[in-house]
Tab-separated table of C-alpha atoms in Angstrom:
chain	number	residue	atom	x	y	z
A	1	MET	CA	0.161	0.108	-0.025
A	2	THR	CA	2.885	2.608	0.625
A	3	GLN	CA	4.528	1.894	-2.227
A	4	GLU	CA	1.663	3.477	-4.214
A	5	LEU	CA	1.895	6.722	-2.314
A	6	ASP	CA	3.236	9.849	-3.678
A	7	ARG	CA	5.798	10.834	-1.160
A	8	ARG	CA	6.358	14.091	-2.127
A	9	VAL	CA	3.002	15.313	-0.302
A	10	PHE	CA	5.126	14.536	2.575
A	11	ARG	CA	7.447	17.315	1.888
A	12	ASP	CA	4.552	19.858	1.438
A	13	LEU	CA	3.718	19.312	5.483
A	14	SER	CA	5.544	22.431	7.947
A	15	TYR	CA	7.910	21.869	10.418
A	16	GLY	CA	9.778	23.916	12.798
A	17	LEU	CA	13.254	22.660	14.080
A	18	TYR	CA	13.922	21.758	17.760
A	19	ILE	CA	16.706	19.914	19.989
A	20	VAL	CA	14.510	17.401	22.265
A	21	THR	CA	16.731	16.608	25.370
A	22	SER	CA	16.424	14.209	28.573
A	23	ARG	CA	18.348	13.297	31.420
A	24	ALA	CA	17.713	9.787	33.337
A	25	ASN	CA	20.289	9.478	36.235
A	26	ASP	CA	23.779	11.048	35.101
A	27	ARG	CA	23.346	10.383	31.680
A	28	LEU	CA	21.949	13.369	29.233
A	29	ASN	CA	21.456	13.606	25.765
A	30	GLY	CA	19.724	16.078	23.147
A	31	GLN	CA	19.103	15.198	19.472
A	32	ILE	CA	16.968	17.469	16.316
A	33	VAL	CA	13.453	16.744	15.791
A	34	ASN	CA	11.384	18.382	13.745
A	35	THR	CA	8.010	16.709	15.185
A	36	VAL	CA	7.103	18.910	17.948
A	37	VAL	CA	3.490	20.239	18.316
A	38	GLN	CA	1.224	22.180	21.223
A	39	VAL	CA	-1.791	20.052	21.386
A	40	THR	CA	-3.893	22.011	23.884
A	41	SER	CA	-3.707	25.353	25.188
A	42	ASP	CA	-5.257	24.956	28.519
A	43	PRO	CA	-3.355	23.155	30.120
A	44	ALA	CA	-0.315	23.984	27.454
A	45	ARG	CA	0.635	20.696	26.489
A	46	VAL	CA	3.158	19.171	23.635
A	47	ALA	CA	3.534	16.139	22.103
A	48	VAL	CA	7.071	15.065	20.469
A	49	VAL	CA	7.939	12.273	18.182
A	50	ILE	CA	10.971	10.248	19.006
A	51	ASN	CA	12.673	7.071	16.794
A	52	LYS	CA	12.809	4.044	18.968
A	53	LYS	CA	16.495	3.490	18.793
A	54	ASN	CA	17.795	7.043	19.544
A	55	PHE	CA	19.714	7.295	23.074
A	56	THR	CA	16.735	10.411	23.775
A	57	HIS	CA	13.843	7.791	23.531
A	58	GLU	CA	15.703	5.692	26.374
A	59	LEU	CA	16.036	8.723	28.431
A	60	ILE	CA	13.001	9.970	27.997
A	61	ALA	CA	11.252	6.745	28.452
A	62	LYS	CA	12.814	5.854	31.740
A	63	SER	CA	12.658	9.428	33.104
A	64	GLY	CA	9.431	10.508	31.725
A	65	VAL	CA	10.734	14.269	31.305
A	66	PHE	CA	12.009	16.066	28.052
A	67	GLY	CA	12.964	19.338	27.038
A	68	VAL	CA	12.336	21.507	23.790
A	69	SER	CA	14.769	24.054	22.522
A	70	VAL	CA	13.406	26.172	19.656
A	71	LEU	CA	16.288	26.824	17.220
A	72	ALA	CA	17.450	30.201	15.745
A	73	ASP	CA	17.288	30.530	12.298
A	74	THR	CA	20.768	31.535	12.901
A	75	ALA	CA	22.149	28.299	14.079
A	76	THR	CA	24.722	26.558	12.156
A	77	LEU	CA	24.843	23.342	10.048
A	78	THR	CA	27.980	22.978	12.662
A	79	PHE	CA	26.175	23.702	15.507
A	80	ILE	CA	23.300	21.247	14.545
A	81	GLY	CA	24.978	18.418	12.915
A	82	PRO	CA	26.173	16.427	16.268
A	83	PHE	CA	22.382	16.652	17.267
A	84	GLY	CA	21.300	14.995	14.136
A	85	PHE	CA	23.850	12.697	12.941
A	86	ARG	CA	25.487	11.234	16.080
A	87	SER	CA	24.618	8.870	18.739
A	88	GLY	CA	24.585	10.260	22.575
A	89	ARG	CA	25.695	6.741	23.054
A	90	ASP	CA	28.827	7.613	21.249
A	91	ILE	CA	29.682	10.904	22.162
A	92	ASP	CA	28.242	13.292	25.065
A	93	LYS	CA	26.448	15.878	23.093
A	94	LEU	CA	25.931	18.044	25.750
A	95	SER	CA	29.783	18.628	26.773
A	96	LYS	CA	30.103	21.643	24.637
A	97	VAL	CA	27.001	23.585	24.463
A	98	ALA	CA	25.096	25.878	26.948
A	99	TYR	CA	22.016	24.710	28.869
A	100	LYS	CA	20.302	25.206	31.968
A	101	GLU	CA	19.242	22.536	34.337
A	102	GLY	CA	15.471	22.181	34.847
A	103	VAL	CA	13.288	21.686	37.762
A	104	THR	CA	13.443	17.911	36.683
A	105	GLY	CA	17.332	18.032	36.361
A	106	CYS	CA	16.701	17.814	32.286
A	107	PRO	CA	19.210	19.811	30.692
A	108	LEU	CA	17.692	22.691	28.455
A	109	VAL	CA	20.051	23.789	25.621
A	110	THR	CA	20.017	27.634	25.555
A	111	GLU	CA	22.967	28.291	23.065
A	112	ASN	CA	21.520	29.124	19.569
A	113	ALA	CA	18.123	28.924	21.188
A	114	LEU	CA	14.950	31.220	20.920
A	115	SER	CA	13.409	29.833	23.898
A	116	PHE	CA	12.548	26.370	25.533
A	117	LEU	CA	9.702	24.404	27.274
A	118	GLU	CA	10.312	21.553	29.960
A	119	VAL	CA	7.472	18.728	29.623
A	120	ARG	CA	6.798	16.493	31.847
A	121	VAL	CA	5.251	12.978	29.833
A	122	ILE	CA	1.663	12.210	30.760
A	123	SER	CA	0.964	9.660	28.134
A	124	GLN	CA	2.249	7.807	24.975
A	125	ILE	CA	1.705	5.794	21.813
A	126	ASP	CA	3.795	3.008	20.136
A	127	LEU	CA	3.806	4.063	16.417
A	128	GLY	CA	5.787	1.349	15.400
A	129	THR	CA	9.267	2.610	14.839
A	130	HIS	CA	8.798	5.672	16.735
A	131	THR	CA	6.632	6.899	20.060
A	132	ILE	CA	4.863	9.843	20.418
A	133	PHE	CA	5.587	11.321	23.550
A	134	ILE	CA	2.605	13.810	25.153
A	135	GLY	CA	3.335	15.781	28.603
A	136	ASP	CA	2.552	18.969	30.740
A	137	THR	CA	4.296	22.068	30.093
A	138	LEU	CA	6.198	22.512	33.933
A	139	ARG	CA	8.407	25.688	32.868
A	140	SER	CA	8.840	27.953	29.482
A	141	GLU	CA	11.282	30.596	29.158
A	142	VAL	CA	12.222	32.884	26.264
A	143	VAL	CA	16.166	33.138	26.111
A	144	ARG	CA	16.411	35.742	23.192
A	145	GLU	CA	14.211	37.588	20.443
A	146	GLY	CA	14.634	36.506	16.605
A	147	HIS	CA	13.401	34.317	14.287
A	148	PRO	CA	12.553	30.186	14.477
A	149	LEU	CA	14.569	27.915	12.438
A	150	THR	CA	11.685	25.969	10.266
A	151	TYR	CA	12.491	22.492	8.646
A	152	GLN	CA	12.147	24.534	5.081
A	153	TYR	CA	14.890	27.343	5.788
A	154	TYR	CA	17.008	24.119	7.155
A	155	HIS	CA	16.502	21.985	3.905
A	156	GLU	CA	16.768	24.955	1.157
A	157	ASN	CA	19.213	27.617	2.621
A	158	LEU	CA	21.399	25.266	5.043
A	159	LYS	CA	21.344	22.781	2.803
A	160	GLY	CA	20.811	20.487	5.794
A	161	LYS	CA	19.672	16.280	5.287
A	162	SER	CA	17.627	14.296	7.457
A	163	PRO	CA	18.490	11.300	8.999
A	164	PRO	CA	16.930	7.793	8.205
A	165	ALA	CA	15.652	7.793	11.930
A	166	ALA	CA	13.530	11.130	11.030
A	167	PRO	CA	9.987	10.322	11.161
A	168	THR	CA	9.690	12.514	7.859
A	169	TYR	CA	12.686	10.648	6.035
A	170	THR	CA	11.706	10.482	2.691
A	171	PRO	CA	13.462	7.310	0.983
A	172	ARG	CA	15.194	7.885	-2.054
A	173	LYS	CA	14.494	5.256	-4.781
B	1	MET	CA	1.033	25.947	37.337
B	2	THR	CA	0.391	27.357	33.825
B	3	GLN	CA	-0.839	30.619	35.071
B	4	GLU	CA	3.600	30.969	35.669
B	5	LEU	CA	4.354	29.898	32.016
B	6	ASP	CA	5.726	32.174	29.584
B	7	ARG	CA	3.063	31.769	26.700
B	8	ARG	CA	5.393	33.403	23.896
B	9	VAL	CA	7.626	30.266	24.026
B	10	PHE	CA	4.731	28.568	22.527
B	11	ARG	CA	4.542	31.224	19.277
B	12	ASP	CA	7.837	30.342	18.416
B	13	LEU	CA	6.992	26.669	17.544
B	14	SER	CA	6.329	26.307	13.588
B	15	TYR	CA	3.508	25.017	11.758
B	16	GLY	CA	2.059	24.775	8.503
B	17	LEU	CA	-1.917	25.112	7.561
B	18	TYR	CA	-4.334	22.367	6.329
B	19	ILE	CA	-8.152	21.673	5.637
B	20	VAL	CA	-8.834	18.100	7.391
B	21	THR	CA	-11.680	16.803	6.388
B	22	SER	CA	-14.095	14.064	7.476
B	23	ARG	CA	-17.561	11.990	6.404
B	24	ALA	CA	-19.692	10.312	8.339
B	25	ASN	CA	-22.731	8.899	6.465
B	26	ASP	CA	-24.084	11.724	4.357
B	27	ARG	CA	-22.576	14.379	6.302
B	28	LEU	CA	-19.379	16.328	5.269
B	29	ASN	CA	-17.272	18.725	6.974
B	30	GLY	CA	-13.747	20.506	6.752
B	31	GLN	CA	-11.725	22.715	9.450
B	32	ILE	CA	-8.527	24.213	9.392
B	33	VAL	CA	-6.037	22.537	11.511
B	34	ASN	CA	-2.540	23.964	12.274
B	35	THR	CA	-1.060	20.560	13.939
B	36	VAL	CA	-0.451	18.120	11.554
B	37	VAL	CA	2.780	15.753	11.292
B	38	GLN	CA	4.028	13.020	9.695
B	39	VAL	CA	5.069	10.696	12.873
B	40	THR	CA	6.790	7.418	10.982
B	41	SER	CA	8.001	7.167	7.443
B	42	ASP	CA	7.436	3.336	7.310
B	43	PRO	CA	4.700	2.838	7.148
B	44	ALA	CA	3.761	6.591	6.206
B	45	ARG	CA	1.726	7.808	9.155
B	46	VAL	CA	0.340	11.286	10.093
B	47	ALA	CA	-1.622	12.937	13.251
B	48	VAL	CA	-3.667	15.227	13.537
B	49	VAL	CA	-5.054	17.320	16.806
B	50	ILE	CA	-8.781	18.161	16.696
B	51	ASN	CA	-10.776	19.952	19.259
B	52	LYS	CA	-13.743	18.176	20.738
B	53	LYS	CA	-16.051	20.346	20.232
B	54	ASN	CA	-15.511	20.872	16.616
B	55	PHE	CA	-17.842	19.219	14.072
B	56	THR	CA	-15.081	17.579	12.343
B	57	HIS	CA	-13.697	15.571	15.651
B	58	GLU	CA	-17.528	14.237	15.834
B	59	LEU	CA	-17.065	12.763	12.212
B	60	ILE	CA	-13.435	11.487	12.165
B	61	ALA	CA	-14.885	9.873	15.841
B	62	LYS	CA	-17.549	8.204	13.885
B	63	SER	CA	-16.244	7.093	10.679
B	64	GLY	CA	-12.445	6.500	11.567
B	65	VAL	CA	-11.360	8.584	8.375
B	66	PHE	CA	-10.265	12.099	7.635
B	67	GLY	CA	-8.633	13.844	4.870
B	68	VAL	CA	-5.488	16.549	5.103
B	69	SER	CA	-5.205	19.134	2.084
B	70	VAL	CA	-2.148	20.832	2.360
B	71	LEU	CA	-3.085	24.771	1.622
B	72	ALA	CA	-1.377	27.018	-0.829
B	73	ASP	CA	0.249	30.179	0.240
B	74	THR	CA	-1.928	31.935	-2.416
B	75	ALA	CA	-5.045	30.807	-0.489
B	76	THR	CA	-7.156	33.943	0.701
B	77	LEU	CA	-8.732	34.781	3.957
B	78	THR	CA	-12.150	34.918	2.044
B	79	PHE	CA	-11.122	31.015	1.147
B	80	ILE	CA	-9.929	29.984	4.783
B	81	GLY	CA	-12.357	32.018	6.841
B	82	PRO	CA	-15.330	29.739	6.698
B	83	PHE	CA	-12.807	26.540	7.558
B	84	GLY	CA	-11.859	28.268	10.586
B	85	PHE	CA	-14.669	30.233	12.064
B	86	ARG	CA	-17.777	28.614	10.960
B	87	SER	CA	-19.007	25.452	12.502
B	88	GLY	CA	-20.037	22.968	9.856
B	89	ARG	CA	-23.143	21.888	12.119
B	90	ASP	CA	-24.946	25.602	10.683
B	91	ILE	CA	-23.664	25.609	6.813
B	92	ASP	CA	-22.572	23.361	4.185
B	93	LYS	CA	-18.659	24.350	4.168
B	94	LEU	CA	-17.930	22.354	1.135
B	95	SER	CA	-21.219	23.151	-0.827
B	96	LYS	CA	-18.904	25.779	-2.947
B	97	VAL	CA	-15.808	24.156	-2.579
B	98	ALA	CA	-13.761	21.677	-5.329
B	99	TYR	CA	-12.826	18.500	-3.757
B	100	LYS	CA	-12.711	15.059	-5.046
B	101	GLU	CA	-13.834	11.828	-3.174
B	102	GLY	CA	-11.326	9.315	-1.559
B	103	VAL	CA	-11.747	6.081	-1.569
B	104	THR	CA	-13.289	6.232	1.684
B	105	GLY	CA	-15.633	8.275	0.795
B	106	CYS	CA	-14.141	11.459	2.483
B	107	PRO	CA	-13.960	14.454	0.433
B	108	LEU	CA	-10.171	15.881	-0.242
B	109	VAL	CA	-10.100	19.510	-0.983
B	110	THR	CA	-8.401	20.300	-4.310
B	111	GLU	CA	-9.026	24.107	-4.341
B	112	ASN	CA	-5.926	26.342	-3.346
B	113	ALA	CA	-4.221	23.006	-2.131
B	114	LEU	CA	-0.711	21.519	-3.398
B	115	SER	CA	-1.590	18.712	-2.005
B	116	PHE	CA	-3.815	16.076	-0.280
B	117	LEU	CA	-3.524	13.076	2.147
B	118	GLU	CA	-6.389	10.591	2.891
B	119	VAL	CA	-5.722	8.999	6.221
B	120	ARG	CA	-7.751	6.077	8.068
B	121	VAL	CA	-7.024	6.083	12.256
B	122	ILE	CA	-5.679	3.714	13.866
B	123	SER	CA	-5.029	5.601	16.982
B	124	GLN	CA	-6.285	8.176	19.187
B	125	ILE	CA	-5.369	9.917	22.546
B	126	ASP	CA	-7.503	11.759	24.626
B	127	LEU	CA	-6.002	15.265	25.583
B	128	GLY	CA	-8.380	16.723	27.811
B	129	THR	CA	-10.073	19.731	25.365
B	130	HIS	CA	-8.504	17.963	22.017
B	131	THR	CA	-8.147	14.432	20.561
B	132	ILE	CA	-5.146	13.265	18.454
B	133	PHE	CA	-6.045	11.313	16.133
B	134	ILE	CA	-3.039	9.038	14.372
B	135	GLY	CA	-3.899	7.145	11.497
B	136	ASP	CA	-2.222	5.627	8.143
B	137	THR	CA	-2.080	6.988	4.684
B	138	LEU	CA	-4.279	5.423	2.145
B	139	ARG	CA	-3.973	7.923	-0.859
B	140	SER	CA	-1.568	10.960	-1.048
B	141	GLU	CA	-1.971	13.044	-4.110
B	142	VAL	CA	-0.030	16.246	-5.391
B	143	VAL	CA	-2.522	18.791	-7.110
B	144	ARG	CA	-0.003	21.542	-8.128
B	145	GLU	CA	3.091	23.055	-7.915
B	146	GLY	CA	4.036	26.330	-4.871
B	147	HIS	CA	4.541	26.972	-1.708
B	148	PRO	CA	2.880	25.448	1.359
B	149	LEU	CA	0.843	28.063	3.582
B	150	THR	CA	2.459	28.333	6.937
B	151	TYR	CA	1.071	29.384	10.421
B	152	GLN	CA	3.806	32.279	10.590
B	153	TYR	CA	2.824	33.372	7.049
B	154	TYR	CA	-0.894	33.342	7.900
B	155	HIS	CA	-0.802	35.586	10.802
B	156	GLU	CA	2.033	37.829	9.858
B	157	ASN	CA	1.038	38.382	5.803
B	158	LEU	CA	-2.712	37.492	5.999
B	159	LYS	CA	-3.423	38.971	9.344
B	160	GLY	CA	-5.147	35.828	10.296
B	161	LYS	CA	-6.370	34.873	13.696
B	162	SER	CA	-6.650	31.684	15.642
B	163	PRO	CA	-10.428	30.524	17.004
B	164	PRO	CA	-10.036	29.869	20.564
B	165	ALA	CA	-10.788	26.161	20.096
B	166	ALA	CA	-7.087	25.847	18.161
B	167	PRO	CA	-4.613	23.871	20.458
B	168	THR	CA	-2.099	26.388	19.538
B	169	TYR	CA	-4.634	29.273	21.114
B	170	THR	CA	-2.857	31.701	23.366
B	171	PRO	CA	-5.311	33.311	25.525
B	172	ARG	CA	-5.063	37.213	25.708
B	173	LYS	CA	-4.628	38.863	28.972
């Protein structure tokens, strides 16, 4: 069934670009995510979609907390790269990046970020390759003024790529 | 707790703008939604967030199918308005709009659309005021070339507003 779909349609969907972080015990990690959405206004709940293979998935599943940093459109590929294409199982991605510690202990990246959210998971759904985590916002803070980095800008202007683990990855034929 | 949040952070999240449609028996409807995301690549699954008060929510809950049309940035407020600020319980929103009928009978809006998806619900979560519906893509089709309408463009260039039922509605103080 999926074979017959016109995959170009999925490229018409619009997204931002975020660093989603988590912490379980003494392990911290963060990764690039485009699928972050606010799902209710009152209370302020957000959802993120994370690949099950990713280290951040393991940390969120264990701790039930995550951070979302909204990237500014001035963020460079050099900064973004390690968060999208390296695993936190192999390197400490946060060792050279500015962040605050949240009320839950979760790291909240402030470098190249317009703002951040700290979220406690209240529900999750197994989507097969990915999980959608939904949570209540515990804290939100503006870091600086600026324009958010969009997924489109990342691809068209920064010439960035999507890793195969992304929910919006389009296989090349 | 929600009172202390800095609501400006939620305005940094990026979205597209879509018409989500459904059909139950002989009732058709559609509404504007900004919270549409692809959640897995294989199979191609998408999620939408809909307010429980909306007529489209009632139709999706009954039929288990929905359509998503990606709006072009050339769509006007005159076209968009009725889909965002009128209820399908009071008017037939689709009577003057071009659409195709999907394999499930769901209307798929082609007017002012770049492309559309037809989706069968496989899972849903009650989020309080809203429900997130997740489904498998049955059909996807490109209608025309162009640029997708983003939530930011809608607010900044078209001077569009968000109805209180939107998941991303920000209460004014």
